[in-house]
């Protein structure tokens, strides 16, 4: 029995895995259903669609930047399992808000004045929920798992998360929006039930007083975390990776509709291929590293990712030379020349991305003190979200001045070079640390 299979049979891992899977599924069912419905049914202008997609991404990311310091303190100073249960109970309420917005938009009731603002409010609250769950998802693993199980557990959580994203994205693209409204409520209830099975995870160190001053706490958290060079470079590398991912996800729906002339089902297929690729990359890098936490493959992985992004851009430009005149359904898209190349490029981007980022998260939870793991993840989330918000604002600016979405793809390729440099610096710091303690 492999380590991964072994963990899936243990209560110390399985309920957390299922809760995280359901959370990722529900988030993406809601977000994708909302974005695809608005892009395909409400708006009819590439620039407006790209700006809406970027604003939606920015609203979801913003809570990570503002509240991660508090979330990290809570996760380290309180029982992590109890926090998960509280957050999952709140999810039921916020999904009721989102479902109401979807229903009103579907019925065409006050779409611009009330339904879309309600959808955005629910999206923001979903970001708040994810902010408080984020530090716990990784910090709880070293507490419940043996040291040699942490990388396998991290890989399983990442793979499960992206498979859940895949399933949520598929459903969002294929089922009617009113079904999605009901689905997010049901899933939130099931997620709360599974969260109640997670074993307790009390604080490991001295319980300190919470600092409710968000700005001061955020600055102190980052300052106290980034003194370790390995953690410093891991956080910066992850931040650039998710900035690349945020920009790509902003570009996908309007690019699919206006450049590739693809239906919303095909746009959903793009996100599905991306999710499959990250899951493959997450598991593959664990096998290559044989359970050892290392950034050895990070630089080459993100360089490969950048090359696939450039290839994707080139194929999109070639596609425009023989562009369809009407939106293609899935079968029509697959039969179109260069469709297979488009999908392979997306798969390559995602596999390389998964191989890049998974070991970096394992770095954060294994290179810090056990009682500081959640705050380390929270510091990572603050820097990540700040970088992603900047990326979203840059994408909004490019769309506002009329830069075509397809040209914006090259921005992601350029950022891969920076991530590769950071990954190389991280691996160098890792080797120097190993030599000091050899």
Short mmCIF file of C-alpha atoms in Angstrom, two decimals:
data_model
loop_
_atom_site.label_atom_id
_atom_site.label_comp_id
_atom_site.label_asym_id
_atom_site.label_seq_id
_atom_site.Cartn_x
_atom_site.Cartn_y
_atom_site.Cartn_z
CA UNK A 1 0.00 0.00 0.00
CA UNK A 2 1.44 3.39 -1.00
CA UNK A 3 1.62 6.32 1.41
CA UNK A 4 -1.13 8.13 -0.51
CA UNK A 5 -3.50 5.12 -0.41
CA UNK A 6 -2.70 4.60 3.26
CA UNK A 7 -3.63 8.20 4.11
CA UNK A 8 -6.99 7.95 2.35
CA UNK A 9 -7.98 5.22 4.81
CA UNK A 10 -7.20 7.29 7.93
CA UNK A 11 -9.54 9.59 9.85
CA UNK A 12 -6.61 11.90 10.58
CA UNK A 13 -6.55 12.76 6.84
CA UNK A 14 -9.73 11.63 4.99
CA UNK A 15 -12.32 14.07 6.53
CA UNK A 16 -9.99 17.03 5.94
CA UNK A 17 -9.37 15.83 2.37
CA UNK A 18 -13.11 15.51 1.69
CA UNK A 19 -13.93 18.86 3.29
CA UNK A 20 -11.29 20.61 1.20
CA UNK A 21 -12.44 18.80 -1.93
CA UNK A 22 -16.07 19.86 -1.37
CA UNK A 23 -14.97 23.42 -0.59
CA UNK A 24 -12.96 23.70 -3.83
CA UNK A 25 -15.80 22.10 -5.81
CA UNK A 26 -18.38 24.52 -4.44
CA UNK A 27 -16.21 27.62 -4.87
CA UNK A 28 -15.58 26.79 -8.51
CA UNK A 29 -19.12 25.70 -9.28
CA UNK A 30 -20.28 29.11 -8.07
CA UNK A 31 -17.47 31.26 -9.52
CA UNK A 32 -17.46 29.58 -12.93
CA UNK A 33 -21.27 29.53 -13.24
CA UNK A 34 -21.37 33.22 -12.35
CA UNK A 35 -18.56 34.35 -14.69
CA UNK A 36 -19.70 32.24 -17.66
CA UNK A 37 -23.32 33.35 -17.30
CA UNK A 38 -22.41 37.05 -17.16
CA UNK A 39 -19.80 36.84 -19.96
CA UNK A 40 -22.01 34.81 -22.31
CA UNK A 41 -25.53 35.96 -21.41
CA UNK A 42 -25.25 39.52 -20.06
CA UNK A 43 -22.35 41.30 -21.79
CA UNK A 44 -21.40 41.38 -25.47
CA UNK A 45 -18.10 43.29 -25.59
CA UNK A 46 -14.60 41.78 -25.15
CA UNK A 47 -13.23 44.71 -23.15
CA UNK A 48 -16.23 44.78 -20.77
CA UNK A 49 -16.10 41.00 -20.36
CA UNK A 50 -12.37 41.05 -19.58
CA UNK A 51 -12.82 43.86 -17.05
CA UNK A 52 -15.68 42.00 -15.35
CA UNK A 53 -13.59 38.82 -15.18
CA UNK A 54 -10.67 40.76 -13.68
CA UNK A 55 -12.86 42.59 -11.14
CA UNK A 56 -14.42 39.28 -10.08
CA UNK A 57 -10.97 37.75 -9.59
CA UNK A 58 -9.79 40.81 -7.67
CA UNK A 59 -12.79 40.71 -5.32
CA UNK A 60 -12.19 37.05 -4.54
CA UNK A 61 -8.48 37.65 -3.88
CA UNK A 62 -8.82 40.88 -1.83
CA UNK A 63 -9.79 39.19 1.49
CA UNK A 64 -6.58 37.15 1.39
CA UNK A 65 -4.60 40.39 1.36
CA UNK A 66 -6.63 42.07 4.13
CA UNK A 67 -7.50 39.21 6.51
CA UNK A 68 -4.75 36.61 6.18
CA UNK A 69 -2.81 37.90 9.22
CA UNK A 70 -5.86 37.43 11.45
CA UNK A 71 -6.60 34.06 9.85
CA UNK A 72 -3.04 32.87 10.52
CA UNK A 73 -3.16 33.98 14.15
CA UNK A 74 -6.49 32.22 14.71
CA UNK A 75 -5.24 29.01 13.11
CA UNK A 76 -2.14 28.89 15.33
CA UNK A 77 -3.85 30.08 18.53
CA UNK A 78 -7.11 28.11 18.33
CA UNK A 79 -8.22 24.58 17.48
CA UNK A 80 -7.87 24.30 13.69
CA UNK A 81 -10.68 21.73 13.35
CA UNK A 82 -13.09 24.00 15.27
CA UNK A 83 -12.27 26.91 12.94
CA UNK A 84 -12.95 24.73 9.89
CA UNK A 85 -16.37 23.75 11.27
CA UNK A 86 -17.29 27.39 12.00
CA UNK A 87 -16.24 28.56 8.55
CA UNK A 88 -18.11 25.72 6.83
CA UNK A 89 -21.27 26.64 8.73
CA UNK A 90 -20.94 30.24 7.50
CA UNK A 91 -20.52 28.91 3.95
CA UNK A 92 -24.15 27.78 3.96
CA UNK A 93 -25.29 31.39 4.45
CA UNK A 94 -23.02 32.93 1.84
CA UNK A 95 -24.04 30.32 -0.73
CA UNK A 96 -27.67 31.26 -0.10
CA UNK A 97 -26.70 34.82 -1.06
CA UNK A 98 -24.92 33.59 -4.20
CA UNK A 99 -27.81 31.31 -5.16
CA UNK A 100 -30.23 34.24 -4.86
CA UNK A 101 -28.04 36.32 -7.19
CA UNK A 102 -27.83 33.51 -9.75
CA UNK A 103 -31.60 32.98 -9.65
CA UNK A 104 -32.35 36.70 -10.12
CA UNK A 105 -29.85 36.97 -13.00
CA UNK A 106 -31.37 33.88 -14.65
CA UNK A 107 -34.87 35.38 -14.39
CA UNK A 108 -33.61 38.74 -15.68
CA UNK A 109 -34.69 40.57 -12.53
CA UNK A 110 -32.70 43.77 -11.78
CA UNK A 111 -29.61 42.17 -13.35
CA UNK A 112 -27.30 45.21 -13.37
CA UNK A 113 -28.69 47.04 -10.36
CA UNK A 114 -29.09 44.16 -7.89
CA UNK A 115 -28.33 40.64 -9.17
CA UNK A 116 -24.71 41.26 -10.29
CA UNK A 117 -23.81 43.25 -7.12
CA UNK A 118 -25.30 40.37 -5.08
CA UNK A 119 -23.19 37.88 -7.05
CA UNK A 120 -20.09 39.99 -6.39
CA UNK A 121 -20.90 40.19 -2.66
CA UNK A 122 -21.17 36.41 -2.46
CA UNK A 123 -17.90 36.07 -4.36
CA UNK A 124 -16.17 38.42 -1.92
CA UNK A 125 -17.55 36.43 1.04
CA UNK A 126 -16.34 33.22 -0.62
CA UNK A 127 -12.89 34.80 -0.65
CA UNK A 128 -13.23 35.60 3.06
CA UNK A 129 -14.12 31.97 3.74
CA UNK A 130 -11.15 30.70 1.74
CA UNK A 131 -8.87 33.17 3.56
CA UNK A 132 -9.64 31.57 6.92
CA UNK A 133 -9.42 28.01 5.56
CA UNK A 134 -6.20 28.58 3.60
CA UNK A 135 -3.66 28.59 6.47
CA UNK A 136 -5.31 25.57 8.09
CA UNK A 137 -5.36 23.41 4.96
CA UNK A 138 -1.58 23.03 4.97
CA UNK A 139 -0.70 23.80 8.60
CA UNK A 140 -2.89 20.99 9.95
CA UNK A 141 -1.08 18.35 7.87
CA UNK A 142 2.19 18.25 9.88
CA UNK A 143 0.05 18.04 13.03
CA UNK A 144 -1.93 14.99 11.90
CA UNK A 145 0.62 13.28 9.61
CA UNK A 146 4.07 11.79 10.12
CA UNK A 147 7.01 13.76 8.68
CA UNK A 148 7.48 11.32 5.80
CA UNK A 149 3.75 11.60 4.97
CA UNK A 150 3.60 15.42 4.67
CA UNK A 151 4.67 15.70 1.01
CA UNK A 152 2.32 12.88 -0.03
CA UNK A 153 -0.49 14.50 1.96
CA UNK A 154 0.21 17.90 0.39
CA UNK A 155 0.22 16.32 -3.07
CA UNK A 156 -3.08 14.56 -2.38
CA UNK A 157 -4.69 17.76 -1.12
CA UNK A 158 -3.47 19.64 -4.20
CA UNK A 159 -4.52 16.86 -6.59
CA UNK A 160 -7.90 16.50 -4.88
CA UNK A 161 -8.39 20.25 -4.93
CA UNK A 162 -7.81 20.49 -8.66
CA UNK A 163 -9.96 17.45 -9.40
CA UNK A 164 -12.71 19.16 -7.40
CA UNK A 165 -12.09 22.35 -9.39
CA UNK A 166 -12.39 20.22 -12.52
CA UNK A 167 -15.75 18.77 -11.45
CA UNK A 168 -17.14 22.13 -10.37
CA UNK A 169 -15.98 23.73 -13.60
CA UNK A 170 -17.50 20.98 -15.75
CA UNK A 171 -20.87 21.29 -14.04
CA UNK A 172 -20.83 25.08 -14.21
CA UNK A 173 -20.29 24.97 -17.96
CA UNK A 174 -22.89 22.31 -18.69
CA UNK A 175 -25.81 22.56 -16.27
CA UNK A 176 -28.42 25.36 -16.31
CA UNK A 177 -27.54 28.25 -14.01
CA UNK A 178 -30.64 27.64 -11.88
CA UNK A 179 -29.38 24.10 -11.13
CA UNK A 180 -26.03 25.55 -10.11
CA UNK A 181 -27.86 27.83 -7.66
CA UNK A 182 -29.37 24.79 -5.93
CA UNK A 183 -26.16 22.76 -6.16
CA UNK A 184 -24.02 25.25 -4.23
CA UNK A 185 -26.45 25.21 -1.29
CA UNK A 186 -26.56 21.38 -1.12
CA UNK A 187 -22.77 21.09 -1.37
CA UNK A 188 -22.21 23.61 1.43
CA UNK A 189 -24.41 21.54 3.75
CA UNK A 190 -22.52 18.31 2.92
CA UNK A 191 -19.20 20.10 3.44
CA UNK A 192 -20.26 21.17 6.93
CA UNK A 193 -21.19 17.57 7.78
CA UNK A 194 -17.78 16.21 6.68
CA UNK A 195 -15.97 18.98 8.58
CA UNK A 196 -17.43 17.68 11.84
CA UNK A 197 -15.43 14.45 11.40
CA UNK A 198 -12.01 16.18 11.39
CA UNK A 199 -10.01 15.28 14.53
CA UNK A 200 -9.14 18.08 16.91
CA UNK A 201 -5.97 20.05 16.21
CA UNK A 202 -5.23 22.25 19.26
CA UNK A 203 -2.53 24.95 19.30
CA UNK A 204 1.01 23.55 19.47
CA UNK A 205 2.78 26.52 21.06
CA UNK A 206 2.03 29.21 23.61
CA UNK A 207 -1.37 30.84 23.06
CA UNK A 208 -0.82 34.55 22.47
CA UNK A 209 -3.24 37.47 22.36
CA UNK A 210 -4.72 38.12 18.92
CA UNK A 211 -3.72 41.36 17.19
CA UNK A 212 -6.88 42.76 15.61
CA UNK A 213 -5.03 45.67 13.95
CA UNK A 214 -5.03 44.22 10.44
CA UNK A 215 -2.31 46.38 8.86
CA UNK A 216 0.08 46.14 11.81
CA UNK A 217 -0.51 42.41 12.14
CA UNK A 218 0.06 41.85 8.42
CA UNK A 219 3.36 43.75 8.39
CA UNK A 220 4.57 41.98 11.54
CA UNK A 221 3.53 38.59 10.17
CA UNK A 222 5.43 39.03 6.92
CA UNK A 223 8.48 40.45 8.70
CA UNK A 224 8.61 37.58 11.21
CA UNK A 225 8.17 34.94 8.51
CA UNK A 226 10.46 36.10 5.73
CA UNK A 227 13.72 36.04 7.74
CA UNK A 228 14.32 32.44 6.63
CA UNK A 229 15.78 32.59 3.11
CA UNK A 230 14.15 29.32 2.04
CA UNK A 231 10.71 30.46 3.16
CA UNK A 232 11.35 33.93 1.69
CA UNK A 233 12.09 32.59 -1.80
CA UNK A 234 9.34 29.96 -1.58
CA UNK A 235 6.74 32.66 -0.83
CA UNK A 236 7.96 34.93 -3.63
CA UNK A 237 8.00 32.00 -6.09
CA UNK A 238 4.47 30.93 -5.15
CA UNK A 239 3.29 34.54 -5.43
CA UNK A 240 4.50 34.91 -8.99
CA UNK A 241 3.03 31.50 -9.87
CA UNK A 242 -0.45 32.44 -8.65
CA UNK A 243 -0.19 35.86 -10.31
CA UNK A 244 0.41 34.02 -13.58
CA UNK A 245 -2.52 31.72 -12.81
CA UNK A 246 -4.81 34.65 -11.93
CA UNK A 247 -4.03 36.48 -15.17
CA UNK A 248 -4.58 33.32 -17.22
CA UNK A 249 -7.94 32.63 -15.57
CA UNK A 250 -9.00 36.23 -16.18
CA UNK A 251 -8.14 35.84 -19.87
CA UNK A 252 -9.73 32.43 -20.51
CA UNK A 253 -13.50 33.22 -20.71
CA UNK A 254 -13.27 36.33 -22.98
CA UNK A 255 -10.47 34.71 -25.02
CA UNK A 256 -12.55 31.57 -25.55
CA UNK A 257 -15.60 33.56 -26.62
CA UNK A 258 -14.04 36.28 -28.79
CA UNK A 259 -10.76 34.83 -30.14
CA UNK A 260 -11.51 31.11 -30.43
CA UNK A 261 -15.26 31.61 -30.98
CA UNK A 262 -15.98 28.85 -28.46
CA UNK A 263 -19.18 28.31 -26.49
CA UNK A 264 -19.30 28.43 -22.69
CA UNK A 265 -19.05 24.62 -22.64
CA UNK A 266 -15.70 24.91 -24.43
CA UNK A 267 -14.59 27.65 -22.02
CA UNK A 268 -15.43 25.21 -19.24
CA UNK A 269 -13.40 22.53 -21.06
CA UNK A 270 -10.35 24.83 -21.04
CA UNK A 271 -10.55 25.19 -17.26
CA UNK A 272 -11.07 21.43 -16.93
CA UNK A 273 -7.91 20.68 -18.94
CA UNK A 274 -6.02 23.14 -16.74
CA UNK A 275 -7.28 21.44 -13.58
CA UNK A 276 -6.39 17.95 -14.84
CA UNK A 277 -2.89 19.13 -15.69
CA UNK A 278 -2.22 20.64 -12.25
CA UNK A 279 -3.42 17.42 -10.60
CA UNK A 280 -1.07 15.37 -12.83
CA UNK A 281 1.82 17.71 -12.05
CA UNK A 282 1.11 17.57 -8.30
CA UNK A 283 1.31 13.78 -8.17
CA UNK A 284 4.17 13.48 -10.68
CA UNK A 285 6.56 15.76 -8.79
CA UNK A 286 6.01 13.74 -5.60
CA UNK A 287 7.09 10.61 -7.46
CA UNK A 288 10.14 12.35 -8.95
CA UNK A 289 11.23 13.65 -5.55
CA UNK A 290 10.44 10.31 -3.83
CA UNK A 291 8.85 12.06 -0.87
CA UNK A 292 11.72 14.51 -0.28
CA UNK A 293 10.80 18.19 0.00
CA UNK A 294 12.99 19.98 -2.56
CA UNK A 295 12.84 22.81 -5.12
CA UNK A 296 15.13 20.86 -7.46
CA UNK A 297 12.65 20.73 -10.33
CA UNK A 298 11.01 24.14 -9.78
CA UNK A 299 13.12 26.31 -12.16
CA UNK A 300 12.89 23.93 -15.13
CA UNK A 301 9.18 23.34 -14.47
CA UNK A 302 8.22 27.01 -14.66
CA UNK A 303 10.45 27.57 -17.72
CA UNK A 304 8.54 24.75 -19.41
CA UNK A 305 5.32 26.43 -18.32
CA UNK A 306 6.39 29.70 -19.95
CA UNK A 307 7.25 27.89 -23.20
CA UNK A 308 3.79 26.31 -23.28
CA UNK A 309 2.22 29.76 -22.68
CA UNK A 310 4.12 31.17 -25.67
CA UNK A 311 3.03 28.17 -27.77
CA UNK A 312 -0.58 28.79 -26.68
CA UNK A 313 -0.29 32.44 -27.80
CA UNK A 314 1.14 31.44 -31.20
CA UNK A 315 -1.64 28.91 -31.81
CA UNK A 316 -4.28 31.49 -30.84
CA UNK A 317 -2.87 33.90 -33.43
CA UNK A 318 -2.89 31.15 -36.08
CA UNK A 319 -6.47 30.34 -35.08
CA UNK A 320 -7.50 33.95 -35.75
CA UNK A 321 -6.31 33.57 -39.35
CA UNK A 322 -9.08 30.99 -39.91
CA UNK A 323 -11.57 32.09 -37.27
CA UNK A 324 -15.10 30.58 -37.14
CA UNK A 325 -17.99 32.94 -37.77
CA UNK A 326 -20.22 31.50 -35.00
CA UNK A 327 -19.63 30.07 -31.54
CA UNK A 328 -18.51 26.44 -31.67
CA UNK A 329 -19.91 23.75 -29.39
CA UNK A 330 -17.56 21.13 -27.92
CA UNK A 331 -17.78 18.69 -30.84
CA UNK A 332 -17.35 21.47 -33.42
CA UNK A 333 -14.42 22.90 -31.49
CA UNK A 334 -12.63 19.54 -31.18
CA UNK A 335 -13.06 19.00 -34.93
CA UNK A 336 -11.60 22.43 -35.80
CA UNK A 337 -7.97 22.56 -37.04
CA UNK A 338 -5.46 23.28 -34.25
CA UNK A 339 -7.96 22.43 -31.48
CA UNK A 340 -5.83 19.49 -30.30
CA UNK A 341 -2.76 21.73 -30.19
CA UNK A 342 -4.63 24.34 -28.13
CA UNK A 343 -5.67 21.70 -25.59
CA UNK A 344 -2.17 20.20 -25.43
CA UNK A 345 -0.69 23.64 -24.77
CA UNK A 346 -3.13 24.18 -21.90
CA UNK A 347 -2.34 20.74 -20.49
CA UNK A 348 1.39 21.45 -20.71
CA UNK A 349 0.97 24.79 -18.90
CA UNK A 350 -0.92 23.11 -16.09
CA UNK A 351 1.30 20.03 -15.63
CA UNK A 352 4.42 22.20 -15.44
CA UNK A 353 2.65 24.58 -13.05
CA UNK A 354 1.64 21.76 -10.71
CA UNK A 355 5.21 20.41 -10.66
CA UNK A 356 6.46 23.89 -9.81
CA UNK A 357 4.16 24.87 -6.97
CA UNK A 358 3.48 21.73 -4.88
CA UNK A 359 7.01 21.33 -3.41
CA UNK A 360 6.99 25.02 -2.52
CA UNK A 361 3.93 24.63 -0.30
CA UNK A 362 5.60 21.65 1.38
CA UNK A 363 8.60 23.95 2.02
CA UNK A 364 6.41 26.36 3.95
CA UNK A 365 5.05 23.72 6.35
CA UNK A 366 8.28 21.76 6.90
CA UNK A 367 10.89 24.56 7.13
CA UNK A 368 9.12 26.55 9.84
CA UNK A 369 8.42 25.77 13.51
CA UNK A 370 5.27 23.58 13.88
CA UNK A 371 3.52 26.21 16.04
CA UNK A 372 4.09 28.84 13.32
CA UNK A 373 2.92 26.83 10.30
CA UNK A 374 -0.48 28.52 9.94
CA UNK A 375 1.03 32.01 10.26
CA UNK A 376 3.63 31.10 7.64
CA UNK A 377 0.87 30.06 5.25
CA UNK A 378 -1.02 33.26 6.13
CA UNK A 379 2.05 35.39 5.35
CA UNK A 380 2.32 33.52 2.07
CA UNK A 381 -1.35 34.27 1.35
CA UNK A 382 -0.86 38.00 2.01
CA UNK A 383 2.07 38.25 -0.41
CA UNK A 384 0.33 35.96 -2.94
CA UNK A 385 -2.90 37.93 -2.90
CA UNK A 386 -1.11 41.28 -3.12
CA UNK A 387 0.75 40.08 -6.21
CA UNK A 388 -2.47 38.65 -7.71
CA UNK A 389 -4.39 41.88 -7.12
CA UNK A 390 -1.61 43.80 -8.88
CA UNK A 391 -1.81 41.29 -11.75
CA UNK A 392 -5.60 41.71 -11.92
CA UNK A 393 -5.31 45.52 -11.93
CA UNK A 394 -2.72 45.33 -14.69
CA UNK A 395 -5.06 43.11 -16.72
CA UNK A 396 -7.91 45.59 -16.15
CA UNK A 397 -5.66 48.44 -17.31
CA UNK A 398 -4.61 46.59 -20.45
CA UNK A 399 -8.25 45.81 -21.29
CA UNK A 400 -9.31 49.40 -20.57
CA UNK A 401 -6.77 50.81 -23.06
CA UNK A 402 -7.83 48.31 -25.69
CA UNK A 403 -5.04 45.70 -25.63
CA UNK A 404 -6.58 42.49 -27.07
CA UNK A 405 -6.90 39.61 -24.60
CA UNK A 406 -4.80 37.32 -26.79
CA UNK A 407 -1.87 39.76 -26.58
CA UNK A 408 -2.17 39.82 -22.79
CA UNK A 409 -1.25 36.11 -22.73
CA UNK A 410 2.39 37.11 -23.30
CA UNK A 411 2.33 38.87 -19.92
CA UNK A 412 1.98 35.47 -18.25
CA UNK A 413 4.89 34.05 -20.25
CA UNK A 414 7.15 36.93 -19.16
CA UNK A 415 6.31 36.37 -15.49
CA UNK A 416 7.41 32.73 -15.81
CA UNK A 417 11.00 33.94 -16.28
CA UNK A 418 10.86 35.78 -12.96
CA UNK A 419 9.41 32.68 -11.26
CA UNK A 420 12.23 30.56 -12.71
CA UNK A 421 14.85 32.94 -11.29
CA UNK A 422 13.17 32.83 -7.88
CA UNK A 423 12.94 29.03 -8.04
CA UNK A 424 16.67 28.87 -8.77
CA UNK A 425 17.43 31.15 -5.82
CA UNK A 426 15.29 28.94 -3.59
CA UNK A 427 17.11 25.78 -4.66
CA UNK A 428 20.44 27.49 -4.03
CA UNK A 429 19.30 28.46 -0.51
CA UNK A 430 18.14 24.88 0.03
CA UNK A 431 21.55 23.47 -0.94
CA UNK A 432 23.37 25.97 1.26
CA UNK A 433 21.16 25.05 4.22
CA UNK A 434 21.78 21.34 3.63
CA UNK A 435 25.55 21.86 3.47
CA UNK A 436 25.54 23.78 6.76
CA UNK A 437 23.84 20.90 8.59
CA UNK A 438 25.60 18.04 6.74
#
